[in-house]
Amino acid sequence: MRFIGIRQGLQTVIGRLFGDGTVAEVAEATEFYADLDGWLPQAAALAGGRWHRRDIDEGPAVPPGARVLCVGLNYRSHADEAGLPYPEHPAVFGRWTVSLASDGTPVPVPAGEPGLDWEVELAAVVGRPLWHVDPGTALAGVFGYAAFNDLSARQHQLHSRLWTVGKNADRSGPLSAIVTADEVGDPGEGLRLRTVVNGETVQEASTADMIFSVGEILAYLSEVMTLNPGDVVATGTPQGVGFTRTPPRYLGAGDTVTVEIQGVGSVSTPVVADRFSGEERAAAVTGSGASDAQRAGRQPSPLPGGASAS
């Protein structure tokens, strides 16, 4: 099954996404992740959706309290192109959920940056509390996977050895629909990852090149923190990023970048200049951006309870 978020006012409702592009509501995001064992059978029993994906205000299918933990230098090929040694432990930095965005949401280039850099990553979404677990138990505790683009403001990232600022630009964390782990299998067996910019493939690799596997990363994190259902762990990017090229190459206004992962899905992002209207700035603060319906100039369909999808 695949899941996306449906924004209803200040809430996000988890919806099941069907192959025909329709969406059916399941539960409010916090409630959904608090009782996955209860909600997943109900989601599986749904025959189809009542609304089309283009007519909802879509957001990432994660709860508002989710932690977004990202791993740097987790592909041998990427460490090699950066001229850095392989890490002895996962190098982890944090994002905030407000930086996440859904498919089709425009991302602005921050002022003072030459552009944004692309990073295709496999994101694992936690499905049960994980505390002091071994890698096998950790892998079994994954709810689902998503394609993630860790769009990076490199100048600000490299101002410090701490990468936080450059990794939390507005809307800079595009996340695809989440597909349940049973449909993906073990990423260690090798899933193809690819980044495409304006139709050109700029990254292509396999998750088999990871230095630390999904289970090893989650187990390492669980040594010091309890991972909770809904937490998102992005597992690093392979070779082919823009800043290591000669000359460096970045995404600018007018570009479109898509990251895709075999058996998981894809997420596409148009890049725009750093200019917001008041409404757009408010959307950036909530991490939403314009819905497909808004971008197409259509009025979204009403949702249950009197809320609209705008």
mmCIF file of C-alpha atoms in Angstrom:
data_model
loop_
_atom_site.group_PDB
_atom_site.id
_atom_site.type_symbol
_atom_site.label_atom_id
_atom_site.label_comp_id
_atom_site.label_asym_id
_atom_site.label_seq_id
_atom_site.Cartn_x
_atom_site.Cartn_y
_atom_site.Cartn_z
ATOM 1 C CA MET A 1 0.000 0.000 0.000
ATOM 2 C CA ARG A 2 0.988 3.603 -0.598
ATOM 3 C CA PHE A 3 0.172 6.563 1.623
ATOM 4 C CA ILE A 4 0.220 10.335 1.232
ATOM 5 C CA GLY A 5 -0.788 13.197 3.491
ATOM 6 C CA ILE A 6 -3.957 15.264 3.051
ATOM 7 C CA ARG A 7 -3.848 18.715 4.629
ATOM 8 C CA GLN A 8 -7.094 19.755 6.326
ATOM 9 C CA GLY A 9 -6.570 23.093 8.008
ATOM 10 C CA LEU A 10 -3.851 22.600 10.621
ATOM 11 C CA GLN A 11 -4.154 18.825 10.500
ATOM 12 C CA THR A 12 -2.647 16.197 8.230
ATOM 13 C CA VAL A 13 -4.774 13.152 7.482
ATOM 14 C CA ILE A 14 -3.119 10.014 6.135
ATOM 15 C CA GLY A 15 -4.695 8.815 2.915
ATOM 16 C CA ARG A 16 -4.236 5.609 0.975
ATOM 17 C CA LEU A 17 -3.145 6.255 -2.606
ATOM 18 C CA PHE A 18 -4.527 3.896 -5.241
ATOM 19 C CA GLY A 19 -3.062 3.032 -8.629
ATOM 20 C CA ASP A 20 -5.664 5.119 -10.467
ATOM 21 C CA GLY A 21 -4.552 8.248 -8.616
ATOM 22 C CA THR A 22 -7.492 8.366 -6.226
ATOM 23 C CA VAL A 23 -7.078 8.808 -2.482
ATOM 24 C CA ALA A 24 -9.107 7.547 0.486
ATOM 25 C CA GLU A 25 -8.848 8.975 3.976
ATOM 26 C CA VAL A 26 -7.611 6.631 6.715
ATOM 27 C CA ALA A 27 -6.901 8.603 9.906
ATOM 28 C CA GLU A 28 -5.331 11.774 11.288
ATOM 29 C CA ALA A 29 -1.552 11.387 11.096
ATOM 30 C CA THR A 30 -0.770 11.233 14.823
ATOM 31 C CA GLU A 31 -3.590 8.746 15.423
ATOM 32 C CA PHE A 32 -2.523 6.670 12.418
ATOM 33 C CA TYR A 33 1.069 6.212 13.604
ATOM 34 C CA ALA A 34 -0.026 5.640 17.203
ATOM 35 C CA ASP A 35 -1.937 2.518 16.118
ATOM 36 C CA LEU A 36 -0.532 1.170 12.851
ATOM 37 C CA ASP A 37 -1.653 -2.356 13.707
ATOM 38 C CA GLY A 38 -5.221 -1.096 13.940
ATOM 39 C CA TRP A 39 -5.307 1.292 10.979
ATOM 40 C CA LEU A 40 -3.440 -0.735 8.365
ATOM 41 C CA PRO A 41 -6.096 -3.489 8.109
ATOM 42 C CA GLN A 42 -8.740 -0.782 7.703
ATOM 43 C CA ALA A 43 -6.682 0.854 4.967
ATOM 44 C CA ALA A 44 -6.220 -2.503 3.239
ATOM 45 C CA ALA A 45 -9.981 -3.049 3.218
ATOM 46 C CA LEU A 46 -10.662 0.155 1.278
ATOM 47 C CA ALA A 47 -11.773 -0.510 -2.287
ATOM 48 C CA GLY A 48 -10.844 2.871 -3.767
ATOM 49 C CA GLY A 49 -10.585 6.595 -3.209
ATOM 50 C CA ARG A 50 -13.224 9.341 -3.253
ATOM 51 C CA TRP A 51 -10.944 12.144 -4.440
ATOM 52 C CA HIS A 52 -8.231 12.389 -7.046
ATOM 53 C CA ARG A 53 -4.737 13.192 -5.905
ATOM 54 C CA ARG A 54 -4.631 16.383 -7.971
ATOM 55 C CA ASP A 55 -7.680 17.750 -6.134
ATOM 56 C CA ILE A 56 -6.346 17.555 -2.583
ATOM 57 C CA ASP A 57 -3.880 19.731 -0.683
ATOM 58 C CA GLU A 58 -1.119 17.141 -0.401
ATOM 59 C CA GLY A 59 1.588 17.026 2.231
ATOM 60 C CA PRO A 60 4.110 14.450 3.476
ATOM 61 C CA ALA A 61 2.513 11.436 5.145
ATOM 62 C CA VAL A 62 4.251 11.893 8.502
ATOM 63 C CA PRO A 63 3.008 13.067 11.911
ATOM 64 C CA PRO A 64 3.864 16.625 13.022
ATOM 65 C CA GLY A 65 6.048 15.338 15.849
ATOM 66 C CA ALA A 66 8.187 13.110 13.610
ATOM 67 C CA ARG A 67 11.957 13.431 13.744
ATOM 68 C CA VAL A 68 13.765 13.568 10.414
ATOM 69 C CA LEU A 69 17.252 12.095 10.833
ATOM 70 C CA CYS A 70 19.624 12.086 7.865
ATOM 71 C CA VAL A 71 22.860 10.199 7.278
ATOM 72 C CA GLY A 72 25.761 11.785 5.412
ATOM 73 C CA LEU A 73 28.497 9.947 3.505
ATOM 74 C CA ASN A 74 26.762 6.588 3.540
ATOM 75 C CA TYR A 75 27.676 5.499 0.003
ATOM 76 C CA ARG A 76 31.196 4.438 -0.822
ATOM 77 C CA SER A 77 30.970 6.127 -4.209
ATOM 78 C CA HIS A 78 29.904 9.443 -2.665
ATOM 79 C CA ALA A 79 32.698 9.417 -0.077
ATOM 80 C CA ASP A 80 35.150 8.645 -2.884
ATOM 81 C CA GLU A 81 33.978 11.562 -5.053
ATOM 82 C CA ALA A 82 34.159 13.920 -2.055
ATOM 83 C CA GLY A 83 37.669 12.685 -1.222
ATOM 84 C CA LEU A 84 36.671 11.699 2.304
ATOM 85 C CA PRO A 85 37.391 8.520 4.287
ATOM 86 C CA TYR A 86 34.585 6.087 5.016
ATOM 87 C CA PRO A 87 33.057 6.904 8.419
ATOM 88 C CA GLU A 88 33.415 4.483 11.329
ATOM 89 C CA HIS A 89 29.909 5.356 12.530
ATOM 90 C CA PRO A 90 26.890 6.860 10.755
ATOM 91 C CA ALA A 91 27.247 10.646 10.444
ATOM 92 C CA VAL A 92 23.815 11.911 11.447
ATOM 93 C CA PHE A 93 22.269 15.363 11.168
ATOM 94 C CA GLY A 94 18.726 16.575 11.711
ATOM 95 C CA ARG A 95 15.988 18.153 9.683
ATOM 96 C CA TRP A 96 12.669 19.517 10.857
ATOM 97 C CA THR A 97 9.373 18.250 9.503
ATOM 98 C CA VAL A 98 8.547 21.785 8.346
ATOM 99 C CA SER A 99 11.265 21.425 5.684
ATOM 100 C CA LEU A 100 9.498 18.434 4.099
ATOM 101 C CA ALA A 101 7.407 18.838 0.961
ATOM 102 C CA SER A 102 5.267 16.655 -1.279
ATOM 103 C CA ASP A 103 5.377 15.864 -4.982
ATOM 104 C CA GLY A 104 5.125 18.908 -7.250
ATOM 105 C CA THR A 105 5.693 21.507 -4.527
ATOM 106 C CA PRO A 106 7.974 24.303 -5.801
ATOM 107 C CA VAL A 107 11.173 24.899 -3.832
ATOM 108 C CA PRO A 108 12.810 28.348 -3.789
ATOM 109 C CA VAL A 109 16.539 28.971 -4.071
ATOM 110 C CA PRO A 110 17.591 30.749 -0.843
ATOM 111 C CA ALA A 111 19.017 34.234 -1.203
ATOM 112 C CA GLY A 112 22.816 34.189 -1.338
ATOM 113 C CA GLU A 113 22.983 30.646 -2.730
ATOM 114 C CA PRO A 114 24.102 29.913 -6.312
ATOM 115 C CA GLY A 115 21.413 27.230 -6.418
ATOM 116 C CA LEU A 116 20.403 24.016 -4.700
ATOM 117 C CA ASP A 117 22.167 20.667 -4.920
ATOM 118 C CA TRP A 118 20.307 17.383 -5.429
ATOM 119 C CA GLU A 119 20.646 14.201 -3.357
ATOM 120 C CA VAL A 120 18.514 11.131 -4.048
ATOM 121 C CA GLU A 121 18.028 9.118 -0.850
ATOM 122 C CA LEU A 122 16.042 6.166 0.403
ATOM 123 C CA ALA A 123 14.011 7.231 3.433
ATOM 124 C CA ALA A 124 12.876 4.635 5.973
ATOM 125 C CA VAL A 125 9.783 5.397 8.055
ATOM 126 C CA VAL A 126 9.727 3.759 11.489
ATOM 127 C CA GLY A 127 6.730 1.570 12.297
ATOM 128 C CA ARG A 128 7.262 0.538 15.908
ATOM 129 C CA PRO A 129 9.222 1.862 18.921
ATOM 130 C CA LEU A 130 12.896 0.912 18.562
ATOM 131 C CA TRP A 131 15.183 1.052 21.593
ATOM 132 C CA HIS A 132 18.481 -0.829 21.926
ATOM 133 C CA VAL A 133 17.674 -3.180 19.056
ATOM 134 C CA ASP A 134 19.902 -5.192 16.744
ATOM 135 C CA PRO A 135 19.965 -4.486 12.986
ATOM 136 C CA GLY A 136 17.621 -7.358 12.130
ATOM 137 C CA THR A 137 14.994 -6.216 14.622
ATOM 138 C CA ALA A 138 15.420 -2.645 13.448
ATOM 139 C CA LEU A 139 14.852 -3.574 9.801
ATOM 140 C CA ALA A 140 11.746 -5.535 10.757
ATOM 141 C CA GLY A 141 10.469 -2.403 12.524
ATOM 142 C CA VAL A 142 10.322 -0.311 9.341
ATOM 143 C CA PHE A 143 6.787 0.676 8.348
ATOM 144 C CA GLY A 144 7.624 1.844 4.854
ATOM 145 C CA TYR A 145 9.991 3.558 2.469
ATOM 146 C CA ALA A 146 9.938 6.720 0.384
ATOM 147 C CA ALA A 147 12.079 8.474 -2.184
ATOM 148 C CA PHE A 148 13.624 11.575 -0.630
ATOM 149 C CA ASN A 149 15.525 14.486 -2.159
ATOM 150 C CA ASP A 150 17.853 16.069 0.398
ATOM 151 C CA LEU A 151 18.075 19.395 -1.447
ATOM 152 C CA SER A 152 21.054 21.240 -0.019
ATOM 153 C CA ALA A 153 22.071 24.894 0.237
ATOM 154 C CA ARG A 154 25.784 24.093 -0.031
ATOM 155 C CA GLN A 155 27.265 27.501 0.791
ATOM 156 C CA HIS A 156 25.412 27.681 4.090
ATOM 157 C CA GLN A 157 25.987 23.986 4.738
ATOM 158 C CA LEU A 158 29.738 24.454 4.450
ATOM 159 C CA HIS A 159 29.905 27.591 6.595
ATOM 160 C CA SER A 160 30.273 25.197 9.542
ATOM 161 C CA ARG A 161 31.102 21.604 10.329
ATOM 162 C CA LEU A 162 27.483 21.415 11.504
ATOM 163 C CA TRP A 163 25.266 21.131 8.432
ATOM 164 C CA THR A 164 21.921 22.120 9.948
ATOM 165 C CA VAL A 165 21.338 25.471 8.237
ATOM 166 C CA GLY A 166 22.161 24.253 4.747
ATOM 167 C CA LYS A 167 19.922 21.224 5.192
ATOM 168 C CA ASN A 168 16.747 22.996 6.317
ATOM 169 C CA ALA A 169 15.892 25.502 3.602
ATOM 170 C CA ASP A 170 12.182 26.066 2.972
ATOM 171 C CA ARG A 171 10.525 23.075 1.254
ATOM 172 C CA SER A 172 13.928 21.490 0.633
ATOM 173 C CA GLY A 173 12.961 17.959 1.653
ATOM 174 C CA PRO A 174 10.688 16.523 -1.056
ATOM 175 C CA LEU A 175 9.274 13.164 0.073
ATOM 176 C CA SER A 176 7.355 10.754 -2.132
ATOM 177 C CA ALA A 177 4.373 8.677 -1.152
ATOM 178 C CA ILE A 178 5.290 6.065 1.472
ATOM 179 C CA VAL A 179 5.094 2.452 0.299
ATOM 180 C CA THR A 180 4.821 -0.268 2.923
ATOM 181 C CA ALA A 181 7.972 -2.276 3.605
ATOM 182 C CA ASP A 182 6.410 -5.582 2.583
ATOM 183 C CA GLU A 183 6.226 -4.318 -1.014
ATOM 184 C CA VAL A 184 9.883 -3.251 -1.068
ATOM 185 C CA GLY A 185 11.808 -6.020 0.661
ATOM 186 C CA ASP A 186 15.350 -5.621 1.997
ATOM 187 C CA PRO A 187 17.050 -2.541 0.475
ATOM 188 C CA GLY A 188 20.395 -4.237 1.150
ATOM 189 C CA GLU A 189 19.724 -6.498 -1.823
ATOM 190 C CA GLY A 190 20.057 -3.475 -4.098
ATOM 191 C CA LEU A 191 17.442 -0.945 -5.216
ATOM 192 C CA ARG A 192 18.291 1.352 -8.114
ATOM 193 C CA LEU A 193 18.318 5.067 -7.289
ATOM 194 C CA ARG A 194 18.261 7.824 -9.890
ATOM 195 C CA THR A 195 18.147 11.620 -10.073
ATOM 196 C CA VAL A 196 16.957 13.322 -13.246
ATOM 197 C CA VAL A 197 17.380 17.068 -13.891
ATOM 198 C CA ASN A 198 15.445 18.456 -16.854
ATOM 199 C CA GLY A 199 15.416 14.994 -18.424
ATOM 200 C CA GLU A 200 19.135 14.300 -17.843
ATOM 201 C CA THR A 201 20.220 11.527 -15.473
ATOM 202 C CA VAL A 202 22.748 12.980 -13.027
ATOM 203 C CA GLN A 203 22.811 10.260 -10.349
ATOM 204 C CA GLU A 204 22.369 6.517 -10.744
ATOM 205 C CA ALA A 205 23.438 3.878 -8.229
ATOM 206 C CA SER A 206 22.245 1.033 -5.985
ATOM 207 C CA THR A 207 21.424 0.857 -2.298
ATOM 208 C CA ALA A 208 23.798 -2.126 -2.212
ATOM 209 C CA ASP A 209 26.619 0.474 -2.141
ATOM 210 C CA MET A 210 25.597 1.707 1.321
ATOM 211 C CA ILE A 211 28.312 1.690 3.969
ATOM 212 C CA PHE A 212 25.741 1.214 6.735
ATOM 213 C CA SER A 213 22.552 -0.718 5.955
ATOM 214 C CA VAL A 214 19.089 0.491 6.926
ATOM 215 C CA GLY A 215 19.013 -1.912 9.865
ATOM 216 C CA GLU A 216 22.484 -0.868 11.039
ATOM 217 C CA ILE A 217 21.579 2.825 10.924
ATOM 218 C CA LEU A 218 18.367 2.337 12.894
ATOM 219 C CA ALA A 219 20.110 0.089 15.419
ATOM 220 C CA TYR A 220 22.858 2.688 15.894
ATOM 221 C CA LEU A 221 20.329 5.460 16.504
ATOM 222 C CA SER A 222 18.429 3.249 18.944
ATOM 223 C CA GLU A 223 21.510 3.031 21.142
ATOM 224 C CA VAL A 224 20.828 6.560 22.396
ATOM 225 C CA MET A 225 17.227 7.394 21.480
ATOM 226 C CA THR A 226 13.921 5.636 21.125
ATOM 227 C CA LEU A 227 12.811 5.787 17.515
ATOM 228 C CA ASN A 228 9.065 6.251 17.336
ATOM 229 C CA PRO A 229 6.500 5.329 14.678
ATOM 230 C CA GLY A 230 6.491 8.022 12.017
ATOM 231 C CA ASP A 231 10.125 9.041 12.470
ATOM 232 C CA VAL A 232 11.899 9.393 9.123
ATOM 233 C CA VAL A 233 15.495 8.272 8.564
ATOM 234 C CA ALA A 234 17.121 9.297 5.273
ATOM 235 C CA THR A 235 19.957 6.918 4.485
ATOM 236 C CA GLY A 236 22.396 8.980 2.390
ATOM 237 C CA THR A 237 23.099 9.699 -1.268
ATOM 238 C CA PRO A 238 25.396 8.092 -3.863
ATOM 239 C CA GLN A 239 27.873 9.764 -6.211
ATOM 240 C CA GLY A 240 26.828 12.363 -8.757
ATOM 241 C CA VAL A 241 25.902 15.415 -6.673
ATOM 242 C CA GLY A 242 26.413 18.848 -8.165
ATOM 243 C CA PHE A 243 28.951 20.495 -5.880
ATOM 244 C CA THR A 244 31.696 17.943 -6.609
ATOM 245 C CA ARG A 245 31.586 18.640 -10.359
ATOM 246 C CA THR A 246 34.007 20.879 -12.236
ATOM 247 C CA PRO A 247 32.612 23.463 -12.379
ATOM 248 C CA PRO A 248 29.998 22.901 -9.655
ATOM 249 C CA ARG A 249 26.450 22.525 -10.939
ATOM 250 C CA TYR A 250 23.339 23.624 -9.082
ATOM 251 C CA LEU A 251 19.591 23.749 -9.563
ATOM 252 C CA GLY A 252 18.191 27.167 -10.424
ATOM 253 C CA ALA A 253 14.837 28.753 -11.192
ATOM 254 C CA GLY A 254 13.145 26.927 -14.059
ATOM 255 C CA ASP A 255 14.788 23.562 -13.397
ATOM 256 C CA THR A 256 12.827 20.450 -12.466
ATOM 257 C CA VAL A 257 14.437 17.644 -10.496
ATOM 258 C CA THR A 258 13.026 14.155 -9.978
ATOM 259 C CA VAL A 259 14.409 11.460 -7.700
ATOM 260 C CA GLU A 260 13.202 7.894 -8.082
ATOM 261 C CA ILE A 261 13.896 4.572 -6.413
ATOM 262 C CA GLN A 262 13.118 1.147 -7.816
ATOM 263 C CA GLY A 263 10.062 -0.386 -6.177
ATOM 264 C CA VAL A 264 9.495 2.687 -4.010
ATOM 265 C CA GLY A 265 8.455 5.634 -6.148
ATOM 266 C CA SER A 266 9.481 9.117 -7.175
ATOM 267 C CA VAL A 267 9.071 12.770 -6.239
ATOM 268 C CA SER A 268 9.429 15.725 -8.616
ATOM 269 C CA THR A 269 10.247 19.297 -7.667
ATOM 270 C CA PRO A 270 10.180 22.488 -9.742
ATOM 271 C CA VAL A 271 12.753 25.065 -8.626
ATOM 272 C CA VAL A 272 11.784 28.729 -8.363
ATOM 273 C CA ALA A 273 13.469 32.010 -7.416
ATOM 274 C CA ASP A 274 13.460 33.097 -3.761
ATOM 275 C CA ARG A 275 10.464 35.375 -4.062
ATOM 276 C CA PHE A 276 7.287 34.752 -2.092
ATOM 277 C CA SER A 277 3.929 36.402 -1.879
ATOM 278 C CA GLY A 278 2.507 36.657 1.629
ATOM 279 C CA GLU A 279 0.412 33.531 1.030
ATOM 280 C CA GLU A 280 3.408 31.632 -0.310
ATOM 281 C CA ARG A 281 5.571 32.621 2.643
ATOM 282 C CA ALA A 282 2.885 31.393 5.035
ATOM 283 C CA ALA A 283 2.804 28.117 3.100
ATOM 284 C CA ALA A 284 6.572 27.816 3.390
ATOM 285 C CA VAL A 285 6.340 28.194 7.153
ATOM 286 C CA THR A 286 3.977 25.199 7.287
ATOM 287 C CA GLY A 287 5.949 23.289 4.664
ATOM 288 C CA SER A 288 2.936 22.967 2.395
ATOM 289 C CA GLY A 289 3.211 25.105 -0.699
ATOM 290 C CA ALA A 290 0.522 25.249 -3.348
ATOM 291 C CA SER A 291 -1.572 22.177 -4.015
ATOM 292 C CA ASP A 292 -1.870 20.733 -7.507
ATOM 293 C CA ALA A 293 -5.410 22.095 -7.611
ATOM 294 C CA GLN A 294 -4.249 25.585 -6.671
ATOM 295 C CA ARG A 295 -1.440 25.491 -9.220
ATOM 296 C CA ALA A 296 -3.915 24.474 -11.929
ATOM 297 C CA GLY A 297 -6.370 27.201 -10.920
ATOM 298 C CA ARG A 298 -9.062 24.733 -9.854
ATOM 299 C CA GLN A 299 -11.146 24.762 -6.713
ATOM 300 C CA PRO A 300 -10.337 21.655 -4.656
ATOM 301 C CA SER A 301 -13.032 19.190 -3.763
ATOM 302 C CA PRO A 302 -14.492 19.500 -0.250
ATOM 303 C CA LEU A 303 -13.298 16.996 2.308
ATOM 304 C CA PRO A 304 -15.306 15.367 5.115
ATOM 305 C CA GLY A 305 -16.225 17.495 8.092
ATOM 306 C CA GLY A 306 -16.650 20.664 6.052
ATOM 307 C CA ALA A 307 -12.918 21.242 5.580
ATOM 308 C CA SER A 308 -11.603 22.111 2.158
ATOM 309 C CA ALA A 309 -8.380 20.947 0.607
ATOM 310 C CA SER A 310 -7.065 24.486 0.125
#
